[in-house]
């Protein structure tokens, strides 16, 4: 009797099993954390390498421009560049690299070329929340919707609904998201004039007071509506189809059959037995999806003129505003890496098998 | 019957059998026909449809007519001709990227699975890290520093970004195939490593490799059109991305009449993507060795 309820009591291990499990679980999370930090470090190093050491690197270009356009001496131009990039040029490259790392940990991302002297960190602080908001909201909607539709499709396999949703899902997920954005904009805004697109540009109406008021929430939703619709339309198909196949596999598992045999109500089997297990593969996809949506935001935000970091990146690239460009690139990448880590963490909480086997190896 | 005629006959038989396998999946077959259509359109089409470079200020945004089946653009040029001439770069870059990244992936992925140990962990570690870095921003930033003016450079950079996904997939596939009964049997019969790799494992992975190749093509199309659209890759020639970019900045959001000008490249790119994705369904049947011998 005791062996059934308390396996650790009879196994005679030096460590009680719950403690051991917790250690392995924290190990999995720890491992992922270390990986995330190393990835961030690699990205930072690569970025430094590109802006400082490439043959035609922006720092040298900037110094040359200052010298030829404004007749500055090399030292003056170098001092100017040092101030804008927050790198002291007179020091050896390795020390510059260490400085660069040090500055980043203080949140000092350099200063903009174009809007002269504005710290990049304050620009990022202004634009980043909008991308996080629109991408986060889209992921939430798309993930939930995809999961629900996928389950329905699995339960009503081979029905008309299943076929229609499968076709729509596979078509939408194979068309590039910026094309979907353009088609939405051209038809809804220009051809049929259903939406006031000029007013929907930007991330909020100028002059509106930020705060937890209905007016403000309505306004930011109004402005985010088009990007969010695009993200959801182009990602929901993938979630739906994964969820469908995952649910079908789960439905054949023994524990589902046992649950049925025990006479549990269908609704409980659907949520606690099938749903919970079938959604696990979706979490591994979450990581890739975050990267893809954030990467795509560069295009989508440019198309809808939504003031997020994606548009900021494109603008800085077009204006060759290198300090802004490298900072935004770092921010986007770090955000995605952290989101990945979060997905891993969630996955380890949800799937008990990961805790014991260290899982995720495929 | 001469030997030459016999080999020709054999090849024809092979082609016929492949087509029959293709046709087993209707959607896949449509994709396959679509791909043939696109290849003909972009490589044979230009010699049939002349491209008018000069502008006709009297013909701006004309609706479709017998002379201009898709109407004209903001300079009075024929849109259909631009579509026919604009696919070449897109298709070539896609094929090159698919081939380069699949080669890298198959080599590294299978080596990783076969050698195991340190090499395996190292490769997997790199792919893990590479996968968490969002592709498109990397590409956009790289495009500023690297001159991506020819198709080879572009294809190479795009392959650098897409190999990790494929490598992991190939590795997983080899790992699972290594443990199949027929591979164990071949090993027990001492048929040699080369026989095991080329006659037992690779044929069973062909469908997988072909499908991966197609998917890396679709992501190459996504990225290259986006780069051209944003003006980060200076392609001077006609190109669906250039059309998209011009249509977008010159009219789509202002003039109702410009609908065909923007929709033409949008449809071409989207259809080409769909064609490729649909074709993967047939590839599964074609490369499946079990089906191959039974038909």
XYZ file of C-alpha atoms in Angstrom:
657
model
C 0.000 0.000 0.000
C 2.695 2.404 0.948
C 4.633 1.482 -2.188
C 1.787 2.740 -4.328
C 1.351 6.108 -2.695
C 4.891 6.757 -1.550
C 7.359 5.182 -3.994
C 10.305 7.001 -2.410
C 9.701 5.401 0.955
C 10.397 1.906 -0.346
C 13.076 2.710 -2.940
C 15.642 3.560 -0.295
C 17.353 6.334 -2.262
C 19.524 8.732 -0.280
C 17.583 11.674 -1.724
C 13.812 11.875 -1.553
C 12.513 11.810 -5.131
C 10.727 15.204 -5.033
C 14.005 16.909 -4.085
C 15.868 15.111 -6.837
C 13.203 16.041 -9.377
C 13.309 19.631 -8.376
C 17.056 19.669 -8.805
C 16.871 18.239 -12.300
C 14.083 20.670 -13.154
C 16.109 23.607 -11.982
C 18.986 22.165 -13.946
C 16.968 22.155 -17.152
C 15.969 25.742 -16.570
C 19.487 26.654 -15.524
C 20.895 25.045 -18.642
C 18.541 27.037 -20.820
C 19.371 30.208 -18.936
C 23.083 29.689 -19.496
C 22.413 29.049 -23.176
C 20.339 32.230 -23.446
C 23.093 34.289 -21.822
C 25.756 32.815 -24.089
C 23.604 33.543 -27.132
C 23.171 37.136 -26.025
C 26.925 37.451 -25.517
C 27.608 36.031 -28.992
C 25.156 38.456 -30.591
C 26.716 41.403 -28.758
C 30.190 40.331 -29.810
C 29.142 39.888 -33.424
C 27.496 43.293 -33.406
C 30.636 44.887 -31.996
C 32.697 43.107 -34.609
C 30.461 44.392 -37.404
C 30.365 48.037 -36.275
C 34.017 48.243 -35.329
C 36.125 45.742 -37.224
C 34.568 45.088 -40.638
C 36.496 46.544 -43.611
C 33.913 49.254 -44.219
C 32.684 49.589 -40.655
C 30.390 52.481 -39.727
C 32.801 54.016 -37.244
C 35.503 54.442 -39.878
C 32.957 55.629 -42.439
C 31.677 58.183 -39.971
C 35.182 59.456 -39.180
C 35.995 59.782 -42.876
C 32.726 61.591 -43.572
C 33.348 64.081 -40.811
C 36.860 64.699 -42.107
C 35.891 65.165 -45.757
C 32.584 66.979 -45.288
C 33.365 69.266 -42.378
C 37.141 69.467 -42.641
C 37.656 68.037 -39.153
C 41.003 66.704 -38.100
C 41.248 62.945 -37.575
C 41.408 63.372 -33.804
C 38.325 65.602 -33.676
C 36.359 63.250 -35.897
C 37.445 60.329 -33.760
C 36.368 62.136 -30.614
C 33.005 62.847 -32.206
C 32.585 59.169 -33.130
C 33.654 58.115 -29.643
C 30.919 60.227 -28.122
C 28.205 58.933 -30.438
C 29.072 55.252 -30.176
C 30.113 55.474 -26.533
C 33.389 53.795 -27.461
C 36.761 55.344 -26.673
C 38.609 55.087 -29.955
C 42.044 55.871 -28.582
C 42.136 52.621 -26.635
C 43.123 49.219 -28.005
C 40.333 47.319 -29.736
C 40.055 44.742 -26.978
C 39.561 47.465 -24.368
C 36.995 49.098 -26.636
C 35.182 45.775 -26.679
C 35.247 45.564 -22.875
C 33.970 49.149 -22.670
C 31.220 48.292 -25.098
C 30.130 45.348 -22.940
C 30.318 47.537 -19.844
C 28.216 50.267 -21.444
C 25.576 47.777 -22.477
C 25.188 46.480 -18.940
C 24.547 50.085 -17.887
C 21.951 50.436 -20.638
C 24.142 52.901 -22.532
C 23.496 52.140 -26.179
C 25.210 55.156 -27.722
C 23.656 58.229 -29.316
C 21.778 58.746 -32.561
C 23.490 60.257 -35.610
C 20.417 61.732 -37.169
C 18.393 63.126 -34.301
C 21.687 64.433 -33.048
C 22.791 63.348 -29.633
C 19.527 61.681 -28.532
C 20.459 58.676 -26.398
C 19.429 55.532 -28.238
C 18.187 53.968 -25.012
C 15.446 56.594 -24.681
C 14.388 55.993 -28.289
C 14.231 52.262 -27.657
C 12.206 52.859 -24.502
C 9.703 54.794 -26.606
C 9.353 52.243 -29.412
C 9.865 48.857 -27.767
C 6.618 48.731 -25.726
C 4.531 48.960 -28.904
C 6.220 46.008 -30.529
C 5.979 43.976 -27.326
C 2.309 44.901 -27.054
C 1.325 44.120 -30.656
C 3.442 40.965 -30.952
C 2.426 39.703 -27.508
C -1.255 40.283 -28.166
C -1.043 38.561 -31.559
C 0.741 35.550 -30.106
C -1.857 35.230 -27.383
C -4.789 35.445 -29.820
C -3.199 33.249 -32.446
C -2.044 30.606 -29.961
C -5.434 30.354 -28.228
C -7.423 30.438 -31.452
C -5.143 27.927 -33.142
C -5.354 25.590 -30.193
C -9.147 25.731 -30.016
C -9.621 25.317 -33.776
C -7.013 22.551 -33.920
C -8.818 20.583 -31.226
C -12.153 21.029 -32.950
C -10.593 19.835 -36.194
C -9.157 16.767 -34.485
C -12.473 15.885 -32.842
C -14.375 16.397 -36.103
C -11.836 14.745 -38.349
C -12.690 14.488 -42.079
C -15.718 16.726 -41.630
C -16.404 19.634 -43.989
C -15.232 22.065 -41.305
C -11.937 20.193 -40.964
C -11.294 20.331 -44.711
C -12.142 24.017 -44.994
C -10.018 24.998 -41.998
C -7.109 22.815 -43.139
C -7.086 24.405 -46.572
C -7.344 27.942 -45.229
C -4.670 27.209 -42.653
C -2.175 25.777 -45.113
C -2.755 28.552 -47.649
C -2.430 31.360 -45.099
C 0.669 29.935 -43.491
C 2.484 29.594 -46.800
C 1.847 33.148 -48.006
C 4.475 35.656 -46.762
C 3.054 37.883 -44.018
C 4.012 41.162 -45.685
C 1.951 40.181 -48.735
C -1.041 39.525 -46.485
C -0.464 42.931 -44.893
C -0.396 44.633 -48.289
C -3.501 42.860 -49.515
C -5.371 43.811 -46.323
C -4.293 47.410 -46.660
C -5.005 47.688 -50.377
C -8.477 46.148 -50.168
C -9.741 47.371 -46.806
C -8.194 50.798 -47.030
C -7.891 51.799 -50.660
C -10.278 49.736 -52.766
C -13.286 49.324 -50.476
C -12.469 52.211 -48.126
C -13.746 50.304 -45.089
C -11.030 51.526 -42.750
C -9.583 54.999 -42.163
C -5.993 53.881 -42.706
C -4.399 57.312 -42.419
C -5.814 57.591 -38.903
C -4.703 54.101 -37.982
C -1.036 54.833 -38.592
C 1.275 55.244 -35.643
C 0.922 53.422 -32.361
C -1.526 55.859 -30.739
C -3.413 59.051 -31.580
C -1.222 62.051 -30.714
C -2.347 63.918 -27.626
C -4.209 61.054 -26.009
C -3.364 60.559 -22.338
C -1.766 57.172 -21.572
C -3.351 55.395 -18.639
C -5.798 52.662 -17.760
C -8.742 54.444 -19.324
C -11.151 52.898 -21.796
C -10.378 55.655 -24.264
C -6.639 54.938 -24.233
C -7.048 51.156 -24.424
C -9.511 51.536 -27.287
C -7.138 53.837 -29.092
C -4.073 51.605 -28.857
C -6.148 48.603 -29.943
C -7.439 50.618 -32.894
C -3.874 51.427 -33.948
C -2.569 47.918 -33.370
C -5.531 46.262 -35.121
C -3.974 45.918 -38.569
C -0.553 44.573 -37.518
C -2.208 42.201 -35.049
C -4.673 40.950 -37.680
C -1.795 40.272 -40.039
C 0.272 38.409 -37.451
C -2.712 36.334 -36.352
C -3.833 35.480 -39.895
C -0.379 34.319 -40.930
C 0.454 32.308 -37.818
C -2.862 30.778 -36.759
C -2.709 28.175 -39.544
C 0.526 26.728 -38.209
C -0.806 26.451 -34.639
C -4.063 24.947 -35.906
C -2.426 22.216 -37.973
C 0.116 21.330 -35.270
C -2.602 21.197 -32.648
C -4.755 19.001 -34.864
C -2.072 16.390 -35.466
C -0.931 16.542 -31.867
C -4.491 16.054 -30.593
C -5.038 13.114 -32.923
C -1.935 11.392 -31.546
C -2.942 12.144 -27.976
C -6.449 10.766 -28.510
C -4.904 7.360 -29.188
C -2.864 7.340 -25.977
C -3.668 4.696 -23.382
C -4.360 7.190 -20.633
C -7.157 8.710 -22.713
C -8.698 5.293 -23.273
C -8.402 4.598 -19.542
C -10.013 7.926 -18.716
C -12.894 7.056 -21.058
C -13.221 3.610 -19.513
C -13.400 5.194 -16.097
C -16.444 7.071 -17.380
C -15.042 10.543 -16.924
C -17.110 13.263 -18.578
C -15.972 14.164 -22.117
C -15.386 17.784 -21.202
C -12.940 16.784 -18.487
C -11.096 14.356 -20.789
C -10.889 17.063 -23.424
C -9.327 19.651 -21.149
C -7.351 17.792 -18.498
C -6.262 14.726 -20.462
C -6.167 15.530 -24.171
C -5.778 19.307 -24.287
C -3.069 19.597 -21.701
C -0.877 16.996 -23.328
C -1.649 17.888 -26.916
C -0.573 21.484 -26.440
C 2.968 20.536 -25.408
C 4.453 20.376 -28.924
C 3.057 23.871 -29.490
C 5.292 25.270 -26.800
C 8.406 24.096 -28.571
C 7.113 25.916 -31.639
C 6.404 29.023 -29.614
C 10.115 29.815 -29.527
C 10.501 29.707 -33.307
C 7.258 31.597 -33.759
C 8.322 34.478 -31.516
C 11.506 34.919 -33.520
C 9.618 34.791 -36.762
C 6.944 37.305 -35.762
C 9.433 39.731 -34.250
C 11.618 39.376 -37.333
C 8.587 39.929 -39.540
C 7.590 42.986 -37.510
C 10.364 44.808 -39.346
C 8.260 44.507 -42.494
C 4.771 44.666 -41.045
C 5.458 47.788 -38.991
C 6.986 49.478 -42.028
C 3.905 48.671 -44.112
C 1.378 49.885 -41.534
C 3.619 52.705 -40.258
C 3.343 51.329 -36.740
C 5.866 52.955 -34.405
C 7.641 49.916 -33.008
C 11.229 48.710 -32.939
C 10.819 46.958 -36.294
C 10.102 50.229 -38.040
C 12.855 51.842 -36.004
C 15.322 49.277 -37.349
C 14.326 49.866 -40.968
C 14.385 53.637 -40.558
C 17.834 53.538 -38.982
C 19.069 51.224 -41.743
C 17.714 53.542 -44.439
C 19.256 56.577 -42.781
C 22.489 54.707 -42.021
C 22.067 55.714 -38.378
C 24.487 53.048 -37.132
C 24.299 53.500 -33.349
C 20.499 53.223 -33.493
C 20.727 50.314 -35.900
C 23.056 48.248 -33.733
C 21.109 49.045 -30.578
C 17.742 48.131 -32.063
C 19.203 44.978 -33.538
C 20.545 43.995 -30.119
C 17.252 44.791 -28.407
C 15.201 42.778 -30.905
C 17.549 39.823 -30.658
C 17.738 39.878 -26.881
C 13.942 40.141 -26.656
C 13.589 37.054 -28.835
C 16.209 35.130 -26.869
C 14.461 35.958 -23.603
C 11.103 34.976 -25.087
C 12.650 31.671 -26.098
C 13.900 31.141 -22.608
C 10.430 31.912 -21.278
C 8.933 29.345 -23.651
C 11.451 26.744 -22.469
C 10.646 27.588 -18.891
C 6.891 27.259 -19.464
C 7.459 23.993 -21.267
C 9.431 22.585 -18.350
C 6.610 23.574 -15.988
C 3.965 21.954 -18.150
C 5.639 18.720 -19.159
C 6.552 16.502 -16.223
C 8.657 14.300 -18.523
C 11.134 17.117 -19.184
C 11.862 17.280 -15.504
C 12.893 13.667 -15.276
C 14.630 13.084 -18.610
C 15.989 16.513 -19.274
C 13.936 16.180 -22.477
C 13.568 18.378 -25.511
C 16.202 16.463 -27.405
C 14.873 15.683 -30.872
C 16.409 -2.021 -80.923
C 19.657 -0.111 -80.433
C 21.180 0.504 -77.017
C 20.484 4.210 -77.272
C 16.820 3.703 -77.929
C 16.673 1.296 -75.011
C 18.145 3.800 -72.537
C 15.829 6.487 -73.873
C 12.941 4.125 -73.293
C 14.134 3.409 -69.774
C 14.333 7.093 -68.981
C 10.864 7.650 -70.396
C 9.575 4.775 -68.280
C 11.165 6.332 -65.235
C 9.648 9.714 -65.963
C 6.245 8.120 -66.544
C 6.450 6.198 -63.265
C 7.472 9.358 -61.397
C 4.555 11.256 -62.914
C 2.165 8.476 -61.904
C 3.479 8.679 -58.352
C 3.152 12.457 -58.411
C -0.449 12.177 -59.501
C -1.341 10.009 -56.499
C -1.712 13.198 -54.510
C -3.956 15.664 -56.354
C -2.885 18.775 -54.458
C 0.749 17.785 -54.859
C 0.310 17.248 -58.555
C -1.264 20.673 -58.958
C 1.772 22.075 -57.149
C 4.076 20.175 -59.470
C 2.277 21.469 -62.584
C 2.356 24.952 -61.079
C 6.117 24.745 -60.621
C 6.579 23.637 -64.245
C 4.329 26.533 -65.236
C 6.428 29.025 -63.267
C 9.671 27.677 -64.704
C 8.316 27.960 -68.255
C 6.944 31.419 -67.531
C 10.210 32.827 -66.225
C 12.721 31.038 -68.443
C 10.863 30.575 -71.724
C 8.353 33.399 -71.358
C 10.798 36.310 -71.760
C 11.637 35.250 -75.311
C 7.942 35.314 -76.238
C 6.813 38.419 -74.369
C 8.910 41.526 -75.112
C 9.632 43.872 -72.225
C 8.953 47.512 -73.041
C 11.368 49.692 -71.117
C 10.192 53.094 -72.349
C 7.273 54.777 -70.656
C 4.019 55.832 -72.323
C 2.617 58.794 -70.493
C -0.736 58.428 -72.227
C -1.270 54.843 -71.030
C -0.870 55.216 -67.251
C -2.854 52.689 -65.159
C -4.901 51.399 -68.103
C -7.350 48.591 -67.288
C -6.758 45.160 -68.868
C -7.193 45.023 -72.629
C -6.219 42.734 -75.511
C -2.971 44.630 -75.831
C -2.146 44.681 -72.108
C -3.766 41.657 -70.477
C -2.997 42.899 -66.959
C -3.179 46.594 -67.759
C -0.328 49.053 -67.361
C 1.715 50.547 -64.513
C 2.463 54.111 -63.372
C 4.632 54.685 -66.443
C 2.280 53.072 -68.913
C 4.322 49.875 -69.198
C 2.742 46.454 -69.623
C 2.353 44.679 -66.265
C 2.153 41.131 -67.659
C 5.505 41.559 -69.393
C 7.061 42.698 -66.119
C 5.691 39.625 -64.337
C 7.100 37.350 -67.040
C 10.527 38.998 -66.883
C 10.585 39.515 -63.108
C 10.663 35.942 -61.880
C 14.149 34.941 -62.953
C 16.106 36.358 -59.992
C 13.521 35.123 -57.522
C 13.532 31.575 -58.881
C 17.300 31.320 -59.282
C 18.031 32.624 -55.793
C 15.427 30.259 -54.366
C 16.885 27.205 -56.132
C 20.470 28.124 -55.249
C 19.600 28.727 -51.606
C 17.695 25.468 -51.439
C 20.606 23.512 -52.873
C 23.353 25.198 -50.823
C 21.550 25.006 -47.502
C 20.390 21.438 -48.081
C 23.939 20.378 -48.904
C 25.242 21.949 -45.701
C 22.383 20.480 -43.700
C 22.674 16.944 -45.056
C 26.443 16.905 -44.536
C 26.475 18.362 -41.033
C 23.258 16.650 -39.937
C 24.279 13.155 -40.969
C 27.856 13.589 -39.720
C 26.429 14.781 -36.443
C 24.208 11.718 -36.137
C 26.880 9.248 -37.238
C 29.873 10.627 -35.344
C 27.884 11.519 -32.201
C 29.931 12.583 -29.164
C 31.620 15.962 -29.036
C 31.100 16.871 -32.698
C 27.385 16.184 -32.344
C 26.979 18.287 -29.199
C 29.001 21.086 -30.737
C 26.929 21.236 -33.938
C 23.684 21.001 -31.996
C 24.836 23.769 -29.687
C 25.579 26.038 -32.641
C 22.247 25.332 -34.322
C 20.472 25.952 -31.020
C 22.065 29.365 -30.685
C 21.684 30.251 -34.348
C 17.991 29.310 -34.243
C 17.159 31.704 -31.419
C 18.515 34.716 -33.294
C 15.713 36.204 -35.426
C 16.660 35.763 -39.087
C 15.222 38.743 -40.830
C 16.795 41.497 -38.692
C 20.186 39.786 -39.099
C 19.663 39.758 -42.834
C 18.547 43.382 -42.946
C 21.607 44.515 -40.967
C 23.988 42.324 -42.979
C 22.605 43.735 -46.215
C 23.912 47.137 -45.167
C 27.499 45.912 -44.936
C 27.706 43.150 -47.501
C 27.085 44.052 -51.124
C 24.402 41.585 -52.157
C 24.365 42.615 -55.783
C 24.517 39.214 -57.439
C 22.328 36.170 -57.003
C 25.178 34.002 -55.680
C 26.018 36.347 -52.808
C 22.365 36.630 -51.890
C 21.808 32.872 -52.080
C 24.888 32.251 -49.960
C 23.802 34.658 -47.205
C 20.280 33.220 -47.237
C 21.688 29.697 -46.909
C 23.766 30.747 -43.930
C 20.526 31.623 -42.205
C 18.494 28.572 -43.100
C 20.876 25.670 -42.560
C 20.311 25.138 -38.793
C 16.657 24.076 -39.011
C 17.430 21.602 -41.764
C 20.526 20.280 -40.018
C 18.567 19.415 -36.903
C 15.859 17.768 -38.965
C 18.333 15.690 -40.959
C 20.151 14.640 -37.801
C 16.910 13.516 -36.145
C 15.975 11.582 -39.259
C 19.343 9.805 -39.493
C 19.214 8.955 -35.797
C 15.836 7.310 -36.148
C 16.775 5.500 -39.380
C 19.975 4.163 -37.807
C 17.886 2.073 -35.471
C 15.500 0.605 -38.039
C 15.506 -3.154 -38.495
C 16.713 -3.121 -42.079
C 19.743 -1.037 -41.158
C 20.487 -3.376 -38.272
C 20.090 -6.275 -40.683
C 22.472 -4.710 -43.195
C 24.961 -4.162 -40.425
C 24.604 -7.725 -39.211
C 25.232 -8.930 -42.782
C 28.372 -6.773 -42.789
C 27.419 -4.920 -45.961
C 29.793 -2.053 -45.274
C 29.312 1.559 -44.223
C 29.028 2.838 -47.767
C 26.260 0.388 -48.609
C 24.433 1.252 -45.407
C 24.619 4.989 -46.022
C 23.891 5.079 -49.751
C 21.579 2.102 -50.166
C 19.759 1.888 -46.852
C 19.692 5.265 -45.152
C 19.815 7.870 -47.926
C 17.031 6.436 -50.125
C 14.758 6.463 -47.107
C 15.617 10.066 -46.410
C 15.191 11.378 -49.943
C 11.604 12.492 -49.488
C 12.620 14.248 -46.325
C 15.576 15.966 -47.950
C 13.522 17.007 -50.971
C 10.827 18.485 -48.754
C 13.409 20.342 -46.660
C 14.907 21.707 -49.844
C 11.547 23.037 -50.926
C 10.911 24.643 -47.548
C 14.279 26.352 -47.545
C 13.334 27.643 -50.997
C 10.144 29.166 -49.638
C 11.965 30.928 -46.822
C 14.553 32.162 -49.320
C 11.760 33.671 -51.393
C 10.254 35.283 -48.310
C 13.535 36.882 -47.304
C 14.824 37.975 -50.696
C 11.578 39.601 -51.816
C 11.383 41.372 -48.464
C 14.952 42.653 -48.801
C 14.315 43.935 -52.304
C 11.008 45.451 -51.211
C 12.700 47.378 -48.405
C 15.325 48.585 -50.852
C 18.162 46.791 -49.052
C 19.240 44.773 -52.071
C 19.821 46.963 -55.096
C 18.498 44.846 -57.938
C 18.428 47.051 -60.978
C 16.673 44.591 -63.252
C 13.037 43.690 -63.306
C 12.137 41.598 -60.343
C 8.915 40.804 -58.500
C 10.367 42.433 -55.399
C 11.215 45.608 -57.316
C 7.708 45.645 -58.801
C 6.226 45.221 -55.360
C 8.321 48.037 -54.005
C 7.469 50.395 -56.885
C 3.790 49.514 -56.813
C 3.754 50.117 -53.086
C 5.496 53.491 -53.128
C 4.087 54.765 -56.424
C 0.442 54.073 -56.194
C -1.064 51.189 -54.287
C -2.011 53.243 -51.263
C -3.235 56.263 -53.186
C -4.889 55.263 -56.450
C -7.696 52.804 -56.851
C -6.611 52.167 -60.442
C -3.289 50.727 -59.353
C -4.908 47.553 -57.984
C -3.580 45.280 -60.729
C -0.081 46.703 -60.486
C 0.269 45.729 -56.829
C -1.797 42.543 -57.036
C 0.204 41.133 -59.952
C 3.507 40.656 -58.057
C 1.634 39.795 -54.835
C -0.230 37.012 -56.630
C 2.867 35.800 -58.450
C 4.906 35.482 -55.245
C 2.080 34.012 -53.191
C 1.175 31.500 -55.916
C 4.778 30.441 -56.317
C 5.040 29.847 -52.556
C 1.798 27.859 -52.544
C 2.930 25.853 -55.550
C 6.100 24.840 -53.726
C 4.333 23.975 -50.488
C 1.701 21.929 -52.304
C 4.333 20.102 -54.311
C 5.914 18.735 -51.127
C 2.892 16.477 -50.722
C 3.734 14.682 -53.962
C 7.441 14.546 -53.191
C 6.629 12.311 -50.265
C 5.118 9.749 -52.617
C 7.790 10.010 -55.284
C 10.736 9.405 -52.987
C 9.135 6.746 -50.862
C 11.127 3.614 -51.818
C 8.261 1.333 -50.902
C 5.870 3.034 -53.324
C 8.594 3.380 -55.930
C 9.009 -0.363 -56.413
C 5.357 -1.353 -56.162
C 3.964 0.822 -58.970
